[in-house]
PDB file of C-alpha atoms in Angstrom:
ATOM      1  CA  MET A 264      12.463  26.305   5.385  1.00  0.00           C
ATOM      2  CA  GLU A 265      12.255  23.836   2.484  1.00  0.00           C
ATOM      3  CA  GLN A 266       9.961  25.002  -0.304  1.00  0.00           C
ATOM      4  CA  ILE A 267       6.873  23.013  -1.171  1.00  0.00           C
ATOM      5  CA  ARG A 268       7.090  21.471  -4.647  1.00  0.00           C
ATOM      6  CA  ILE A 269       3.986  21.242  -6.814  1.00  0.00           C
ATOM      7  CA  LEU A 270       3.705  19.452 -10.151  1.00  0.00           C
ATOM      8  CA  ILE A 271       1.067  20.659 -12.630  1.00  0.00           C
ATOM      9  CA  ILE A 272       0.046  18.172 -15.330  1.00  0.00           C
ATOM     10  CA  GLU A 273      -2.153  20.198 -17.647  1.00  0.00           C
ATOM     11  CA  ASP A 274      -2.227  20.447 -21.461  1.00  0.00           C
ATOM     12  CA  GLU A 275      -3.958  23.835 -21.647  1.00  0.00           C
ATOM     13  CA  ALA A 276      -0.896  26.078 -21.602  1.00  0.00           C
ATOM     14  CA  ASN A 277      -2.721  29.270 -20.579  1.00  0.00           C
ATOM     15  CA  ILE A 278      -4.395  27.640 -17.574  1.00  0.00           C
ATOM     16  CA  ALA A 279      -1.183  25.924 -16.517  1.00  0.00           C
ATOM     17  CA  MET A 280       0.818  29.161 -16.704  1.00  0.00           C
ATOM     18  CA  VAL A 281      -1.736  31.161 -14.721  1.00  0.00           C
ATOM     19  CA  ILE A 282      -1.744  28.518 -11.979  1.00  0.00           C
ATOM     20  CA  LYS A 283       2.060  28.376 -12.000  1.00  0.00           C
ATOM     21  CA  LEU A 284       2.438  32.142 -11.624  1.00  0.00           C
ATOM     22  CA  GLU A 285      -0.108  32.288  -8.801  1.00  0.00           C
ATOM     23  CA  LEU A 286       1.530  29.400  -6.947  1.00  0.00           C
ATOM     24  CA  GLU A 287       5.002  30.858  -7.342  1.00  0.00           C
ATOM     25  CA  TYR A 288       3.671  34.158  -5.983  1.00  0.00           C
ATOM     26  CA  GLU A 289       2.489  32.177  -2.925  1.00  0.00           C
ATOM     27  CA  GLY A 290       6.022  30.803  -2.472  1.00  0.00           C
ATOM     28  CA  TYR A 291       5.660  27.336  -3.987  1.00  0.00           C
ATOM     29  CA  THR A 292       8.157  25.747  -6.378  1.00  0.00           C
ATOM     30  CA  VAL A 293       6.240  24.707  -9.495  1.00  0.00           C
ATOM     31  CA  GLU A 294       6.848  22.659 -12.631  1.00  0.00           C
ATOM     32  CA  ILE A 295       4.505  22.092 -15.570  1.00  0.00           C
ATOM     33  CA  LYS A 296       4.119  18.980 -17.708  1.00  0.00           C
ATOM     34  CA  GLU A 297       1.753  19.130 -20.679  1.00  0.00           C
ATOM     35  CA  ASP A 298       0.836  15.459 -21.096  1.00  0.00           C
ATOM     36  CA  GLY A 299       0.384  12.282 -19.090  1.00  0.00           C
ATOM     37  CA  ARG A 300       3.568  10.592 -20.273  1.00  0.00           C
ATOM     38  CA  SER A 301       5.932  13.410 -19.308  1.00  0.00           C
ATOM     39  CA  GLY A 302       3.942  13.951 -16.113  1.00  0.00           C
ATOM     40  CA  TRP A 303       4.289  10.303 -15.126  1.00  0.00           C
ATOM     41  CA  GLU A 304       8.032  10.450 -15.846  1.00  0.00           C
ATOM     42  CA  ALA A 305       8.348  13.510 -13.581  1.00  0.00           C
ATOM     43  CA  ILE A 306       6.492  11.691 -10.818  1.00  0.00           C
ATOM     44  CA  GLN A 307       8.831   8.714 -11.078  1.00  0.00           C
ATOM     45  CA  LYS A 308      12.018  10.772 -11.155  1.00  0.00           C
ATOM     46  CA  GLU A 309      11.312  13.336  -8.438  1.00  0.00           C
ATOM     47  CA  GLU A 310       9.397  13.793  -5.202  1.00  0.00           C
ATOM     48  CA  TRP A 311       6.491  16.223  -5.085  1.00  0.00           C
ATOM     49  CA  ASP A 312       4.460  17.608  -2.206  1.00  0.00           C
ATOM     50  CA  LEU A 313       1.298  17.915  -4.308  1.00  0.00           C
ATOM     51  CA  ILE A 314       0.141  17.201  -7.867  1.00  0.00           C
ATOM     52  CA  LEU A 315      -2.471  19.157  -9.827  1.00  0.00           C
ATOM     53  CA  LEU A 316      -3.681  16.663 -12.410  1.00  0.00           C
ATOM     54  CA  ASP A 317      -5.989  17.403 -15.324  1.00  0.00           C
ATOM     55  CA  VAL A 318      -8.237  14.507 -16.310  1.00  0.00           C
ATOM     56  CA  MET A 319      -8.186  15.097 -20.080  1.00  0.00           C
ATOM     57  CA  ILE A 320      -4.521  15.110 -21.076  1.00  0.00           C
ATOM     58  CA  PRO A 321      -2.752  13.519 -24.078  1.00  0.00           C
ATOM     59  CA  HIS A 322      -0.900  10.172 -24.235  1.00  0.00           C
ATOM     60  CA  ILE A 323      -1.837   8.930 -20.745  1.00  0.00           C
ATOM     61  CA  SER A 324      -5.081  10.153 -19.161  1.00  0.00           C
ATOM     62  CA  GLY A 325      -5.099  11.842 -15.780  1.00  0.00           C
ATOM     63  CA  ILE A 326      -7.119   8.944 -14.338  1.00  0.00           C
ATOM     64  CA  GLU A 327      -4.487   6.452 -15.531  1.00  0.00           C
ATOM     65  CA  VAL A 328      -1.663   8.564 -14.095  1.00  0.00           C
ATOM     66  CA  LEU A 329      -3.513   8.602 -10.785  1.00  0.00           C
ATOM     67  CA  ARG A 330      -4.136   4.849 -10.924  1.00  0.00           C
ATOM     68  CA  ARG A 331      -0.436   4.143 -11.507  1.00  0.00           C
ATOM     69  CA  LEU A 332       0.522   6.532  -8.736  1.00  0.00           C
ATOM     70  CA  ARG A 333      -1.669   4.837  -6.137  1.00  0.00           C
ATOM     71  CA  ALA A 334      -0.853   1.335  -7.413  1.00  0.00           C
ATOM     72  CA  GLY A 335       2.764   2.087  -6.532  1.00  0.00           C
ATOM     73  CA  ASP A 336       1.689   3.108  -3.004  1.00  0.00           C
ATOM     74  CA  ASN A 337       2.638   6.721  -3.681  1.00  0.00           C
ATOM     75  CA  GLN A 338       0.430   8.823  -1.396  1.00  0.00           C
ATOM     76  CA  THR A 339       1.363  12.261  -2.751  1.00  0.00           C
ATOM     77  CA  PRO A 340      -1.750  14.465  -2.517  1.00  0.00           C
ATOM     78  CA  VAL A 341      -3.529  14.838  -5.868  1.00  0.00           C
ATOM     79  CA  ILE A 342      -6.111  17.452  -6.830  1.00  0.00           C
ATOM     80  CA  MET A 343      -7.906  16.602 -10.065  1.00  0.00           C
ATOM     81  CA  LEU A 344      -8.864  19.339 -12.528  1.00  0.00           C
ATOM     82  CA  THR A 345     -12.125  18.379 -14.248  1.00  0.00           C
ATOM     83  CA  ALA A 346     -14.713  19.830 -16.608  1.00  0.00           C
ATOM     84  CA  ARG A 347     -17.744  21.258 -14.833  1.00  0.00           C
ATOM     85  CA  ASP A 348     -20.177  18.625 -16.132  1.00  0.00           C
ATOM     86  CA  ALA A 349     -17.801  15.624 -15.898  1.00  0.00           C
ATOM     87  CA  ILE A 350     -19.440  13.892 -12.913  1.00  0.00           C
ATOM     88  CA  VAL A 351     -18.048  10.509 -13.974  1.00  0.00           C
ATOM     89  CA  ASP A 352     -14.495  11.900 -13.974  1.00  0.00           C
ATOM     90  CA  LYS A 353     -14.946  13.290 -10.467  1.00  0.00           C
ATOM     91  CA  VAL A 354     -16.309  10.032  -9.086  1.00  0.00           C
ATOM     92  CA  THR A 355     -13.671   7.938 -10.855  1.00  0.00           C
ATOM     93  CA  GLY A 356     -10.891  10.221  -9.664  1.00  0.00           C
ATOM     94  CA  LEU A 357     -12.011  10.015  -6.048  1.00  0.00           C
ATOM     95  CA  ASP A 358     -12.416   6.246  -6.312  1.00  0.00           C
ATOM     96  CA  GLN A 359      -8.870   5.956  -7.645  1.00  0.00           C
ATOM     97  CA  GLY A 360      -7.496   7.904  -4.696  1.00  0.00           C
ATOM     98  CA  ALA A 361      -7.658  11.593  -5.587  1.00  0.00           C
ATOM     99  CA  ASN A 362      -7.661  13.827  -2.517  1.00  0.00           C
ATOM    100  CA  ASP A 363      -9.870  16.515  -4.053  1.00  0.00           C
ATOM    101  CA  TYR A 364     -11.026  17.976  -7.342  1.00  0.00           C
ATOM    102  CA  VAL A 365     -11.642  21.425  -8.780  1.00  0.00           C
ATOM    103  CA  THR A 366     -13.954  22.057 -11.724  1.00  0.00           C
ATOM    104  CA  LYS A 367     -13.057  24.350 -14.601  1.00  0.00           C
ATOM    105  CA  PRO A 368     -13.380  27.250 -14.823  1.00  0.00           C
ATOM    106  CA  PHE A 369     -12.388  27.919 -11.214  1.00  0.00           C
ATOM    107  CA  GLU A 370     -11.450  30.866  -9.073  1.00  0.00           C
ATOM    108  CA  ILE A 371      -7.762  30.806  -8.213  1.00  0.00           C
ATOM    109  CA  GLU A 372      -8.591  31.570  -4.562  1.00  0.00           C
ATOM    110  CA  GLU A 373     -10.615  28.362  -4.362  1.00  0.00           C
ATOM    111  CA  LEU A 374      -7.763  26.332  -5.857  1.00  0.00           C
ATOM    112  CA  LEU A 375      -5.257  27.866  -3.437  1.00  0.00           C
ATOM    113  CA  ALA A 376      -7.531  27.073  -0.502  1.00  0.00           C
ATOM    114  CA  ARG A 377      -7.906  23.453  -1.599  1.00  0.00           C
ATOM    115  CA  ILE A 378      -4.143  23.144  -2.065  1.00  0.00           C
ATOM    116  CA  ARG A 379      -3.532  24.473   1.454  1.00  0.00           C
ATOM    117  CA  ALA A 380      -6.098  22.040   2.872  1.00  0.00           C
ATOM    118  CA  CYS A 381      -4.506  19.059   1.095  1.00  0.00           C
ATOM    119  CA  LEU A 382      -1.020  20.041   2.244  1.00  0.00           C
ATOM    120  CA  ARG A 383      -2.210  20.429   5.859  1.00  0.00           C
ATOM    121  CA  SER A 384      -3.861  17.021   5.737  1.00  0.00           C
ATOM    122  CA  ALA A 385      -0.751  15.398   4.257  1.00  0.00           C
ATOM    123  CA  ALA A 386       1.463  17.018   6.900  1.00  0.00           C
ATOM    124  CA  GLY A 387      -0.827  15.710   9.656  1.00  0.00           C
ATOM    125  CA  LYS A 388      -0.668  12.179   8.260  1.00  0.00           C
ATOM    126  CA  LYS A 389       3.120  12.386   8.029  1.00  0.00           C
ATOM    127  CA  ASP A 390       3.357  13.506  11.664  1.00  0.00           C
ATOM    128  CA  GLN A 391       1.093  10.618  12.655  1.00  0.00           C
ATOM    129  CA  LYS A 392       3.257   8.198  10.706  1.00  0.00           C
ATOM    130  CA  ASP A 393       6.386   9.557  12.391  1.00  0.00           C
ATOM    131  CA  ASP A 394       4.695   9.184  15.780  1.00  0.00           C
ATOM    132  CA  ASP A 395       3.873   5.563  14.941  1.00  0.00           C
ATOM    133  CA  THR A 396       7.586   4.765  14.582  1.00  0.00           C
ATOM    134  CA  LEU A 397       8.293   5.768  18.199  1.00  0.00           C
ATOM    135  CA  LEU A 398       7.255   3.537  21.084  1.00  0.00           C
ATOM    136  CA  THR A 399       7.668   5.091  24.517  1.00  0.00           C
ATOM    137  CA  PHE A 400       7.004   4.277  28.137  1.00  0.00           C
ATOM    138  CA  LEU A 401       8.154   6.810  30.730  1.00  0.00           C
ATOM    139  CA  ASP A 402      11.829   7.463  29.905  1.00  0.00           C
ATOM    140  CA  LEU A 403      12.235   4.395  27.675  1.00  0.00           C
ATOM    141  CA  SER A 404      11.862   4.778  23.901  1.00  0.00           C
ATOM    142  CA  VAL A 405      12.254   2.612  20.820  1.00  0.00           C
ATOM    143  CA  ASN A 406      12.384   3.992  17.298  1.00  0.00           C
ATOM    144  CA  THR A 407      11.028   1.108  15.231  1.00  0.00           C
ATOM    145  CA  LYS A 408      12.343   2.669  12.020  1.00  0.00           C
ATOM    146  CA  THR A 409      15.979   2.975  13.131  1.00  0.00           C
ATOM    147  CA  ARG A 410      15.745   0.268  15.869  1.00  0.00           C
ATOM    148  CA  GLU A 411      17.353   2.762  18.252  1.00  0.00           C
ATOM    149  CA  VAL A 412      16.640   2.085  21.930  1.00  0.00           C
ATOM    150  CA  LYS A 413      17.129   4.746  24.594  1.00  0.00           C
ATOM    151  CA  ARG A 414      16.389   5.145  28.265  1.00  0.00           C
ATOM    152  CA  ASN A 415      16.764   8.485  30.000  1.00  0.00           C
ATOM    153  CA  GLY A 416      18.748   9.638  26.963  1.00  0.00           C
ATOM    154  CA  ASN A 417      21.176   6.715  27.162  1.00  0.00           C
ATOM    155  CA  GLN A 418      21.462   4.471  24.125  1.00  0.00           C
ATOM    156  CA  ILE A 419      20.999   0.751  24.786  1.00  0.00           C
ATOM    157  CA  GLU A 420      22.346  -1.993  22.535  1.00  0.00           C
ATOM    158  CA  LEU A 421      20.080  -5.032  22.220  1.00  0.00           C
ATOM    159  CA  THR A 422      20.279  -8.303  20.329  1.00  0.00           C
ATOM    160  CA  PRO A 423      17.556  -8.844  17.677  1.00  0.00           C
ATOM    161  CA  ARG A 424      15.590 -11.150  20.011  1.00  0.00           C
ATOM    162  CA  GLU A 425      15.886  -8.766  22.966  1.00  0.00           C
ATOM    163  CA  TYR A 426      14.720  -5.957  20.710  1.00  0.00           C
ATOM    164  CA  ASP A 427      11.666  -7.908  19.502  1.00  0.00           C
ATOM    165  CA  LEU A 428      10.784  -8.783  23.088  1.00  0.00           C
ATOM    166  CA  LEU A 429      11.045  -5.168  24.225  1.00  0.00           C
ATOM    167  CA  VAL A 430       8.918  -3.936  21.312  1.00  0.00           C
ATOM    168  CA  TYR A 431       6.191  -6.455  22.158  1.00  0.00           C
ATOM    169  CA  LEU A 432       6.159  -5.314  25.782  1.00  0.00           C
ATOM    170  CA  LEU A 433       6.031  -1.651  24.732  1.00  0.00           C
ATOM    171  CA  GLU A 434       3.178  -2.329  22.333  1.00  0.00           C
ATOM    172  CA  HIS A 435       1.132  -3.627  25.295  1.00  0.00           C
ATOM    173  CA  PRO A 436       1.961  -1.334  28.229  1.00  0.00           C
ATOM    174  CA  LYS A 437       0.322  -2.163  31.578  1.00  0.00           C
ATOM    175  CA  GLN A 438      -1.028  -5.398  30.062  1.00  0.00           C
ATOM    176  CA  VAL A 439      -0.032  -8.702  31.660  1.00  0.00           C
ATOM    177  CA  LEU A 440       1.398 -10.965  28.947  1.00  0.00           C
ATOM    178  CA  THR A 441       1.667 -14.690  29.522  1.00  0.00           C
ATOM    179  CA  ARG A 442       4.777 -16.629  28.574  1.00  0.00           C
ATOM    180  CA  GLU A 443       2.734 -18.397  25.895  1.00  0.00           C
ATOM    181  CA  GLN A 444       1.635 -15.085  24.372  1.00  0.00           C
ATOM    182  CA  ILE A 445       5.207 -13.823  24.331  1.00  0.00           C
ATOM    183  CA  LEU A 446       6.481 -17.047  22.779  1.00  0.00           C
ATOM    184  CA  GLU A 447       3.860 -16.898  20.046  1.00  0.00           C
ATOM    185  CA  LYS A 448       4.488 -13.256  19.117  1.00  0.00           C
ATOM    186  CA  VAL A 449       8.251 -13.002  19.633  1.00  0.00           C
ATOM    187  CA  TRP A 450       9.467 -16.507  18.810  1.00  0.00           C
ATOM    188  CA  GLY A 451       6.685 -17.497  16.412  1.00  0.00           C
ATOM    189  CA  PHE A 452       4.236 -20.363  15.976  1.00  0.00           C
ATOM    190  CA  ASP A 453       6.973 -22.814  15.009  1.00  0.00           C
ATOM    191  CA  TYR A 454       8.892 -22.525  18.274  1.00  0.00           C
ATOM    192  CA  PHE A 455       8.910 -25.861  20.093  1.00  0.00           C
ATOM    193  CA  GLY A 456      11.277 -25.064  22.966  1.00  0.00           C
ATOM    194  CA  GLU A 457      10.529 -24.574  26.626  1.00  0.00           C
ATOM    195  CA  THR A 458       8.660 -21.509  27.849  1.00  0.00           C
ATOM    196  CA  ASN A 459      11.521 -20.741  30.242  1.00  0.00           C
ATOM    197  CA  VAL A 460      13.358 -19.212  27.279  1.00  0.00           C
ATOM    198  CA  VAL A 461      11.102 -16.217  27.905  1.00  0.00           C
ATOM    199  CA  ASP A 462      12.375 -15.953  31.489  1.00  0.00           C
ATOM    200  CA  VAL A 463      15.964 -16.093  30.245  1.00  0.00           C
ATOM    201  CA  TYR A 464      15.466 -13.277  27.763  1.00  0.00           C
ATOM    202  CA  ILE A 465      13.484 -11.183  30.213  1.00  0.00           C
ATOM    203  CA  ARG A 466      16.506 -11.426  32.502  1.00  0.00           C
ATOM    204  CA  TYR A 467      18.828 -10.372  29.671  1.00  0.00           C
ATOM    205  CA  LEU A 468      16.543  -7.446  28.861  1.00  0.00           C
ATOM    206  CA  ARG A 469      16.311  -6.299  32.468  1.00  0.00           C
ATOM    207  CA  GLN A 470      20.103  -6.256  32.738  1.00  0.00           C
ATOM    208  CA  LYS A 471      20.149  -3.613  30.005  1.00  0.00           C
ATOM    209  CA  THR A 472      16.926  -1.639  30.374  1.00  0.00           C
ATOM    210  CA  ASP A 473      16.158  -1.855  34.105  1.00  0.00           C
ATOM    211  CA  LYS A 474      19.204  -2.634  36.226  1.00  0.00           C
ATOM    212  CA  PRO A 475      21.282   0.467  35.326  1.00  0.00           C
ATOM    213  CA  PHE A 476      18.373   2.759  36.186  1.00  0.00           C
ATOM    214  CA  GLU A 477      16.463   3.694  39.336  1.00  0.00           C
ATOM    215  CA  THR A 478      12.976   2.701  38.170  1.00  0.00           C
ATOM    216  CA  GLN A 479      12.114  -0.866  37.200  1.00  0.00           C
ATOM    217  CA  LEU A 480       9.769  -1.149  34.231  1.00  0.00           C
ATOM    218  CA  ILE A 481       9.538  -4.882  33.517  1.00  0.00           C
ATOM    219  CA  HIS A 482       7.640  -6.669  36.283  1.00  0.00           C
ATOM    220  CA  THR A 483       6.999 -10.346  36.955  1.00  0.00           C
ATOM    221  CA  ILE A 484       3.454 -11.495  37.623  1.00  0.00           C
ATOM    222  CA  ARG A 485       4.098 -14.729  39.469  1.00  0.00           C
ATOM    223  CA  GLY A 486       2.579 -17.767  37.814  1.00  0.00           C
ATOM    224  CA  VAL A 487       1.376 -15.745  34.819  1.00  0.00           C
ATOM    225  CA  GLY A 488       3.992 -13.758  32.928  1.00  0.00           C
ATOM    226  CA  TYR A 489       5.296 -10.208  32.625  1.00  0.00           C
ATOM    227  CA  VAL A 490       4.082  -6.647  32.337  1.00  0.00           C
ATOM    228  CA  MET A 491       5.569  -3.290  31.410  1.00  0.00           C
ATOM    229  CA  LYS A 492       4.426  -0.847  34.052  1.00  0.00           C
ATOM    230  CA  GLU A 493       5.577   1.885  36.380  1.00  0.00           C
ATOM    231  CA  SER A 494       6.871   0.861  39.805  1.00  0.00           C
ATOM    232  CA  LYS A 495       4.660   1.845  42.703  1.00  0.00           C
TER     233      LYS A 495
END
């Protein structure tokens, strides 16, 4: 199992070392940076599963490090380490995208619990994101990240337009889609051709995703359009 990597950005050496030793005892891989500049460089160069970020650090403040991190759409979980009476720092950190904060001095058990909670939450979001890349209907699946199309375990090769058409149908299962709707979403607003182009591509798609298999998934609704549904 791959070890979880945690970056500590903390200028108080004693605190940083205590946290590091406790985390390593729990099985995490840990690295310490003592100022905002070196911490930001470590963030840019490597991937981390979680960052413990002190607010008051030299060169670049913890808040600025966090702001840069989120501005770059980096969603690595961040737990801010703040002084007990620094309410403004806590609010600012949360507003800038911190996942949690711990006030100093803190019990190590509390910090470990908050780290576990953040890691669980991040893992859940990652699983959700992975699920979002897979569109399925019965035994037909499309991985929108790799553009891989399979039915009953068999890989299907589609042209870019056939692929876009299939994805649109899968995004609206059991919903009757008119030819005009399909044209707008698959061909775009600037398409000025005839709507029968939809019928042509539906036929192409059926040849690959329906005809070789027992169950038909793409159905014609006469006078209206098409629907992805299970055969009765």
